[in-house]
Amino acid sequence: MVLLPLLSLLLFLAALIDIILRDSSQVKHLPKFGWIIIVILLPLIGSVLWFALGREYASTGAGPFTAAKRPPAHAVDSFARPASDPLGVPVREPSRGELSTEAQLAELEREIEFYERKAKVEKLQAEIEQKKRKALE
């Protein structure tokens, strides 16, 4: 009889501590304060929602209690640009499990931009070749 309320209380406390100690870049869908309010107002449901939806799980095993924390999403955007890339688009791809949702979206937007630029360059090259052929005739 006492087991269910005790487990509910432990889940509530674990969720609350996890939200407070977690870096803001590892919180999904709502700000940390929003999750704290939900967990306080709806302890059991809010805690389950936090662990199911609001928390970003790192593939490296780094959690709020370990020293190895992931850099914020804005710091992940610095990629090496090799000299062989004529468009200046990053080639190195970080694993998606390490990125926040916003960083993943930014990565996808850069990828779309790369392919759009590539198509434009190919189209311009084809036009140049066509003009060269006409000039030789």
Backbone as ProteinMPNN parsed JSONL, in Angstrom:
{"seq_chain_A": "MVLLPLLSLLLFLAALIDIILRDSSQVKHLPKFGWIIIVILLPLIGSVLWFALGREYASTGAGPFTAAKRPPAHAVDSFARPASDPLGVPVREPSRGELSTEAQLAELEREIEFYERKAKVEKLQAEIEQKKRKALE", "coords_chain_A": {"N_chain_A": [[0.806, -1.2, 0.0], [1.939, 1.218, 0.691], [3.914, 1.283, -1.103], [3.385, 2.172, -3.804], [2.794, 5.046, -3.574], [5.311, 5.778, -2.544], [7.094, 5.044, -4.598], [6.128, 6.776, -6.548], [6.769, 9.244, -5.379], [9.592, 9.025, -5.344], [10.099, 8.917, -8.102], [9.14, 11.438, -8.823], [10.939, 13.116, -7.38], [13.363, 12.309, -8.559], [12.945, 13.122, -11.218], [12.636, 15.902, -10.885], [15.15, 16.644, -9.808], [16.775, 15.819, -11.918], [15.912, 17.531, -13.988], [16.663, 20.031, -12.964], [19.464, 19.796, -12.729], [20.273, 19.23, -15.299], [21.759, 20.372, -18.354], [20.664, 23.188, -20.257], [20.739, 22.82, -23.01], [20.176, 20.187, -23.315], [17.524, 19.774, -22.951], [14.341, 19.138, -24.15], [11.58, 20.335, -26.147], [10.261, 22.071, -24.22], [11.139, 24.911, -22.128], [13.418, 24.61, -19.301], [12.188, 25.607, -16.977], [9.469, 25.371, -17.6], [9.184, 22.572, -17.667], [9.724, 22.028, -14.991], [7.51, 23.208, -13.726], [5.43, 21.617, -14.81], [6.12, 19.081, -13.763], [5.878, 19.597, -11.036], [3.164, 20.333, -10.776], [1.788, 18.117, -11.854], [2.757, 15.466, -10.613], [3.214, 12.561, -11.048], [2.43, 12.024, -13.769], [3.756, 14.164, -15.023], [6.426, 13.571, -14.398], [6.815, 11.145, -15.758], [6.346, 12.05, -18.369], [8.504, 13.831, -18.58], [10.788, 12.102, -18.519], [10.203, 10.597, -20.76], [9.763, 12.387, -22.938], [10.899, 15.003, -22.557], [13.583, 14.977, -21.942], [16.857, 14.831, -23.213], [18.668, 12.169, -24.313], [22.021, 11.344, -24.136], [24.25, 9.762, -26.371], [26.748, 9.116, -25.542], [26.732, 8.437, -22.916], [27.05, 10.342, -21.037], [25.857, 12.087, -18.328], [23.911, 14.222, -16.113], [25.446, 14.071, -13.826], [28.031, 13.549, -14.457], [31.36, 14.571, -15.424], [31.898, 15.069, -18.083], [30.421, 17.056, -20.152], [28.202, 17.925, -22.795], [28.869, 20.295, -25.375], [27.142, 23.479, -25.784], [24.464, 23.938, -28.208], [25.055, 25.985, -30.047], [27.808, 25.948, -30.153], [28.482, 23.702, -31.542], [28.417, 24.211, -34.188], [30.826, 24.799, -35.415], [32.677, 23.639, -37.834], [35.28, 21.86, -39.537], [36.596, 23.238, -42.493], [37.509, 21.954, -45.395], [40.101, 22.598, -47.857], [39.569, 21.594, -50.34], [36.888, 21.788, -50.823], [34.886, 23.503, -52.88], [32.623, 25.017, -52.461], [32.578, 25.813, -49.852], [31.188, 24.482, -47.876], [30.59, 22.665, -44.902], [32.153, 19.483, -44.433], [32.586, 17.474, -42.568], [30.576, 15.457, -40.521], [28.91, 15.52, -37.508], [27.838, 12.991, -35.154], [24.361, 12.387, -35.009], [23.169, 11.801, -32.61], [24.452, 13.264, -30.707], [23.668, 15.863, -30.962], [21.48, 18.631, -30.294], [17.961, 19.114, -30.919], [17.571, 21.528, -32.303], [20.129, 21.955, -33.337], [20.321, 19.742, -35.005], [18.345, 20.393, -36.88], [19.494, 22.707, -37.962], [21.736, 21.56, -39.115], [20.548, 19.954, -41.078], [19.407, 21.97, -42.658], [21.736, 23.21, -43.603], [22.692, 21.108, -45.132], [20.71, 20.906, -47.115], [21.062, 23.412, -48.296], [23.644, 23.028, -49.324], [23.208, 21.067, -51.345], [21.466, 22.484, -52.989], [23.149, 24.574, -53.829], [25.07, 23.045, -55.136], [23.566, 21.98, -57.259], [22.987, 24.348, -58.59], [25.568, 25.175, -59.379], [26.231, 23.05, -61.089], [24.302, 23.453, -63.075], [25.06, 25.977, -64.038], [27.593, 25.314, -65.019], [26.884, 23.582, -67.075], [25.553, 25.385, -68.748], [27.689, 27.05, -69.458], [29.31, 25.237, -70.878], [27.588, 24.748, -72.996], [27.462, 27.284, -74.203], [30.139, 27.507, -74.97], [30.285, 25.497, -76.899], [28.545, 26.563, -78.815], [29.943, 28.838, -79.509], [32.172, 27.736, -80.784], [31.11, 26.738, -83.1]], "CA_chain_A": [[0.0, 0.0, 0.0], [2.815, 2.369, 0.787], [4.907, 1.166, -2.163], [3.053, 3.012, -4.957], [3.093, 6.456, -3.298], [6.746, 5.942, -2.354], [7.689, 5.026, -5.931], [5.711, 8.014, -7.196], [7.577, 10.302, -4.78], [10.957, 8.861, -5.821], [10.1, 9.312, -9.51], [8.969, 12.89, -8.805], [12.198, 13.72, -6.948], [14.382, 12.036, -9.574], [12.667, 13.987, -12.372], [12.906, 17.279, -10.496], [16.602, 16.796, -9.697], [17.331, 15.69, -13.259], [15.612, 18.763, -14.729], [17.443, 21.136, -12.408], [20.888, 19.6, -12.98], [20.535, 19.044, -16.733], [22.08, 21.555, -19.141], [19.519, 23.633, -21.053], [20.823, 22.294, -24.369], [19.727, 18.8, -23.287], [16.1, 19.786, -22.612], [13.586, 19.225, -25.393], [10.174, 20.717, -26.261], [9.904, 23.177, -23.332], [12.27, 25.342, -21.293], [13.538, 23.892, -18.028], [11.184, 26.1, -16.027], [8.189, 24.766, -17.979], [9.176, 21.188, -17.199], [9.635, 22.031, -13.524], [6.104, 23.491, -13.391], [4.626, 20.43, -15.138], [6.428, 18.004, -12.813], [5.338, 19.958, -9.722], [1.693, 20.308, -10.805], [1.356, 16.747, -12.15], [3.984, 14.74, -10.259], [3.408, 11.257, -11.675], [2.356, 12.183, -15.231], [4.829, 15.071, -15.425], [7.708, 12.861, -14.313], [6.866, 10.193, -16.866], [6.514, 12.844, -19.586], [9.869, 14.356, -18.602], [11.736, 11.065, -18.91], [9.86, 10.084, -22.091], [9.786, 13.392, -24.002], [11.6, 16.253, -22.314], [14.996, 14.787, -21.661], [17.638, 14.34, -24.339], [19.62, 11.166, -23.874], [23.277, 11.402, -24.878], [24.729, 8.437, -26.741], [28.046, 8.892, -24.909], [26.542, 8.029, -21.547], [27.287, 11.474, -20.147], [24.633, 12.563, -17.709], [24.087, 15.44, -15.336], [26.36, 13.872, -12.708], [29.383, 13.291, -14.947], [32.091, 15.791, -15.757], [31.913, 15.275, -19.539], [29.159, 17.624, -20.624], [28.181, 18.271, -24.201], [28.854, 21.743, -25.576], [25.841, 23.976, -26.219], [24.177, 23.736, -29.632], [25.711, 26.994, -30.879], [29.234, 25.646, -30.249], [28.652, 22.547, -32.406], [28.374, 24.662, -35.564], [32.153, 25.095, -35.955], [33.207, 22.461, -38.497], [36.472, 22.094, -40.352], [36.293, 23.449, -43.906], [38.683, 21.566, -46.174], [40.392, 23.467, -48.994], [39.074, 20.988, -51.566], [35.46, 22.048, -50.965], [34.783, 24.798, -53.542], [31.451, 25.768, -52.017], [32.761, 26.245, -48.473], [30.198, 23.818, -47.034], [31.264, 21.698, -44.039], [32.127, 18.097, -44.871], [32.519, 16.615, -41.386], [29.242, 15.378, -39.94], [28.877, 14.936, -36.16], [26.749, 12.034, -35.021], [23.129, 13.097, -34.678], [22.801, 11.547, -31.222], [25.128, 14.237, -29.858], [23.162, 17.195, -31.237], [20.125, 18.949, -29.872], [17.024, 19.172, -32.034], [17.846, 22.737, -33.063], [21.37, 21.754, -34.072], [20.015, 18.804, -36.071], [17.638, 21.143, -37.922], [20.475, 23.577, -38.621], [22.57, 20.678, -39.944], [19.752, 19.592, -42.251], [19.294, 23.16, -43.505], [23.021, 23.359, -44.292], [22.772, 20.051, -46.133], [19.829, 21.328, -48.209], [21.742, 24.52, -48.957], [24.756, 22.45, -50.069], [22.721, 20.437, -52.568], [20.943, 23.538, -53.861], [24.314, 25.232, -54.434], [25.682, 22.088, -56.049], [22.72, 21.934, -58.454], [23.164, 25.617, -59.289], [26.893, 25.135, -60.004], [26.154, 22.126, -62.224], [23.505, 24.106, -64.112], [25.896, 27.02, -64.637], [28.648, 24.65, -65.793], [26.252, 23.086, -68.305], [25.317, 26.562, -69.595], [28.992, 27.473, -69.976], [29.685, 24.271, -71.908], [26.696, 24.967, -74.131], [27.91, 28.517, -74.85], [31.419, 27.218, -75.606], [29.983, 24.733, -78.1], [27.953, 27.483, -79.788], [31.001, 29.742, -79.961], [33.055, 26.985, -81.661], [30.403, 26.42, -84.351]], "C_chain_A": [[0.85, 1.266, 0.0], [3.795, 2.398, -0.392], [4.621, 2.093, -3.346], [3.275, 4.503, -4.684], [4.593, 6.719, -3.126], [7.482, 5.955, -3.704], [7.349, 6.302, -6.703], [6.543, 9.195, -6.68], [9.025, 10.232, -5.261], [11.084, 9.277, -7.288], [9.999, 10.83, -9.634], [10.29, 13.574, -8.448], [13.31, 13.512, -7.982], [14.191, 12.948, -10.789], [13.033, 15.431, -12.052], [14.416, 17.548, -10.412], [17.253, 16.738, -11.081], [17.089, 16.943, -14.087], [16.52, 19.898, -14.256], [18.922, 21.008, -12.773], [21.24, 19.488, -14.459], [20.82, 20.374, -17.407], [20.895, 21.91, -20.036], [19.544, 23.104, -22.482], [20.35, 20.84, -24.451], [18.258, 18.676, -22.901], [15.32, 20.021, -23.893], [12.158, 19.714, -25.142], [9.73, 21.896, -25.398], [11.161, 23.672, -22.632], [12.288, 24.569, -19.974], [12.449, 24.308, -17.04], [9.799, 25.506, -16.322], [8.086, 23.325, -17.514], [9.068, 21.104, -15.677], [8.189, 22.262, -13.086], [5.236, 22.26, -13.656], [4.859, 19.319, -14.128], [5.872, 18.322, -11.422], [3.809, 19.858, -9.707], [1.126, 18.908, -11.039], [2.519, 15.797, -11.872], [4.19, 13.422, -11.022], [3.439, 11.396, -13.198], [3.489, 13.078, -15.726], [6.189, 14.403, -15.4], [7.869, 11.877, -15.465], [7.07, 10.936, -18.184], [7.936, 13.389, -19.701], [10.848, 13.304, -19.106], [11.453, 10.523, -20.307], [10.092, 11.118, -23.191], [10.744, 14.559, -23.777], [13.087, 16.147, -22.177], [15.693, 14.266, -22.9], [18.694, 13.391, -23.807], [20.855, 11.217, -24.751], [23.735, 9.988, -25.179], [26.054, 8.105, -26.074], [27.919, 8.408, -23.47], [26.782, 9.148, -20.55], [25.954, 11.977, -19.612], [24.892, 13.8, -16.886], [25.107, 15.299, -14.209], [27.793, 13.604, -13.155], [30.038, 14.602, -15.367], [32.066, 16.092, -17.25], [30.549, 15.752, -20.004], [29.297, 18.013, -22.078], [28.179, 19.78, -24.363], [27.472, 22.206, -26.011], [25.704, 23.889, -27.733], [24.906, 24.747, -30.503], [27.188, 26.709, -31.042], [29.5, 24.483, -31.196], [28.769, 22.968, -33.867], [29.75, 24.951, -36.16], [32.762, 23.818, -36.52], [34.463, 22.848, -39.271], [36.048, 22.24, -41.807], [37.534, 23.098, -44.724], [38.857, 22.469, -47.393], [39.811, 22.906, -50.282], [37.585, 21.241, -51.8], [35.26, 23.426, -51.585], [33.613, 25.646, -53.055], [31.579, 26.262, -50.585], [31.76, 25.632, -47.518], [30.913, 22.768, -46.194], [31.096, 20.266, -44.544], [31.945, 17.163, -43.688], [31.123, 16.644, -40.801], [29.327, 14.785, -38.532], [27.729, 13.942, -36.079], [25.511, 12.741, -34.49], [22.682, 12.863, -33.24], [23.409, 12.558, -30.267], [24.547, 15.635, -29.998], [21.762, 17.397, -30.668], [19.247, 19.028, -31.114], [17.297, 20.388, -32.909], [19.108, 22.579, -33.902], [21.168, 20.763, -35.223], [19.298, 19.507, -37.215], [18.589, 22.057, -38.679], [21.37, 22.757, -39.544], [21.818, 20.278, -41.216], [19.579, 20.77, -43.199], [20.592, 23.414, -44.267], [23.166, 22.314, -45.399], [21.905, 20.387, -47.353], [20.49, 22.442, -49.008], [22.907, 24.022, -49.807], [24.273, 21.874, -51.393], [22.091, 21.444, -53.523], [22.083, 24.27, -54.564], [24.97, 24.319, -55.467], [24.888, 22.016, -57.349], [22.893, 23.216, -59.279], [24.506, 25.653, -60.018], [26.864, 24.217, -61.225], [25.367, 22.74, -63.378], [24.325, 25.178, -64.826], [27.023, 26.415, -65.486], [28.085, 24.126, -67.11], [25.986, 24.246, -69.269], [26.617, 27.054, -70.22], [29.441, 26.544, -71.095], [28.855, 24.476, -73.174], [27.124, 26.218, -74.902], [29.253, 28.315, -75.556], [31.214, 26.469, -76.921], [29.419, 25.634, -79.196], [29.02, 28.415, -80.356], [31.962, 29.048, -80.918], [32.411, 26.682, -83.01], [30.494, 27.486, -85.369]], "O_chain_A": [[0.497, 2.262, -0.63], [4.431, 3.42, -0.647], [5.541, 2.741, -3.844], [3.9, 5.173, -5.507], [5.084, 7.775, -3.523], [8.377, 6.771, -3.923], [8.188, 6.84, -7.426], [6.969, 10.045, -7.462], [9.627, 11.265, -5.556], [12.064, 9.916, -7.67], [10.69, 11.437, -10.453], [10.713, 14.505, -9.133], [14.098, 14.419, -8.248], [15.161, 13.482, -11.326], [13.67, 16.106, -12.86], [14.892, 18.575, -10.897], [18.166, 17.508, -11.379], [17.98, 17.375, -14.819], [17.077, 20.635, -15.069], [19.567, 22.007, -13.092], [22.405, 19.64, -14.824], [20.204, 21.388, -17.079], [20.198, 21.018, -20.521], [18.492, 22.953, -23.104], [20.147, 20.32, -25.548], [17.798, 17.586, -22.559], [15.586, 20.968, -24.632], [11.607, 19.525, -24.058], [8.873, 22.664, -25.835], [12.147, 22.94, -22.545], [11.294, 23.955, -19.587], [11.862, 23.469, -16.356], [9.051, 25.178, -15.401], [7.04, 22.895, -17.026], [8.402, 20.218, -15.141], [7.699, 21.59, -12.178], [4.402, 21.899, -12.826], [3.908, 18.68, -13.679], [5.442, 17.416, -10.707], [3.227, 19.359, -8.744], [0.09, 18.558, -10.474], [3.198, 15.368, -12.805], [5.263, 13.208, -11.586], [4.38, 10.93, -13.842], [4.114, 12.778, -16.743], [7.017, 14.64, -16.28], [8.936, 11.79, -16.073], [7.867, 10.513, -19.021], [8.509, 13.408, -20.79], [11.643, 13.569, -20.007], [12.367, 10.039, -20.975], [10.569, 10.767, -24.27], [11.343, 15.049, -24.734], [13.789, 17.151, -22.289], [15.188, 13.364, -23.568], [19.51, 13.756, -22.961], [20.753, 11.143, -25.975], [23.621, 9.106, -24.328], [26.452, 6.94, -26.039], [28.915, 8.007, -22.868], [26.723, 8.924, -19.342], [25.035, 12.257, -20.381], [25.98, 14.373, -16.951], [25.585, 16.306, -13.687], [28.68, 13.447, -12.315], [29.366, 15.6, -15.628], [32.2, 17.25, -17.646], [29.638, 14.953, -20.223], [30.377, 18.386, -22.536], [27.551, 20.481, -23.57], [26.701, 21.413, -26.553], [26.697, 23.779, -28.452], [25.339, 24.4, -31.602], [27.787, 27.194, -32.002], [30.641, 24.292, -31.617], [29.179, 22.165, -34.705], [29.827, 25.322, -37.331], [33.302, 23.003, -35.771], [34.671, 24.013, -39.611], [35.235, 21.459, -42.301], [38.502, 23.858, -44.743], [37.889, 23.034, -47.901], [39.579, 23.658, -51.228], [37.075, 20.935, -52.878], [35.442, 24.432, -50.899], [33.619, 26.866, -53.222], [30.756, 27.064, -50.144], [31.5, 26.194, -46.454], [31.763, 22.046, -46.715], [30.027, 19.888, -45.022], [31.23, 16.166, -43.788], [30.546, 17.713, -40.604], [29.775, 13.649, -38.379], [26.765, 14.032, -36.839], [25.611, 13.602, -33.615], [21.898, 13.646, -32.705], [22.941, 12.702, -29.138], [24.902, 16.519, -29.219], [20.969, 16.459, -30.575], [19.752, 19.009, -32.236], [17.258, 20.285, -34.135], [19.15, 23.019, -35.051], [21.766, 20.916, -36.289], [19.595, 19.258, -38.383], [18.502, 22.171, -39.901], [21.723, 23.211, -40.633], [22.394, 20.268, -42.304], [19.602, 20.591, -44.417], [20.562, 23.79, -45.439], [23.698, 22.603, -46.471], [22.323, 20.175, -48.491], [20.484, 22.426, -50.239], [23.136, 24.54, -50.9], [24.853, 22.151, -52.443], [22.175, 21.277, -54.74], [21.995, 24.556, -55.758], [25.373, 24.768, -56.539], [25.477, 21.994, -58.43], [22.939, 23.173, -60.509], [24.574, 26.114, -61.157], [27.408, 24.56, -62.275], [25.735, 22.561, -64.54], [24.297, 25.282, -66.053], [27.362, 26.946, -66.543], [28.743, 24.219, -68.146], [26.173, 24.1, -70.477], [26.637, 27.434, -71.39], [29.899, 27.004, -72.141], [29.372, 24.384, -74.287], [27.144, 26.204, -76.132], [29.483, 28.886, -76.622], [31.869, 26.756, -77.923], [29.772, 25.488, -80.366], [29.0, 28.741, -81.543], [32.524, 29.708, -81.792], [33.122, 26.395, -83.974], [29.946, 27.344, -86.462]]}, "name": "protein", "num_of_chains": 1, "seq": "MVLLPLLSLLLFLAALIDIILRDSSQVKHLPKFGWIIIVILLPLIGSVLWFALGREYASTGAGPFTAAKRPPAHAVDSFARPASDPLGVPVREPSRGELSTEAQLAELEREIEFYERKAKVEKLQAEIEQKKRKALE"}
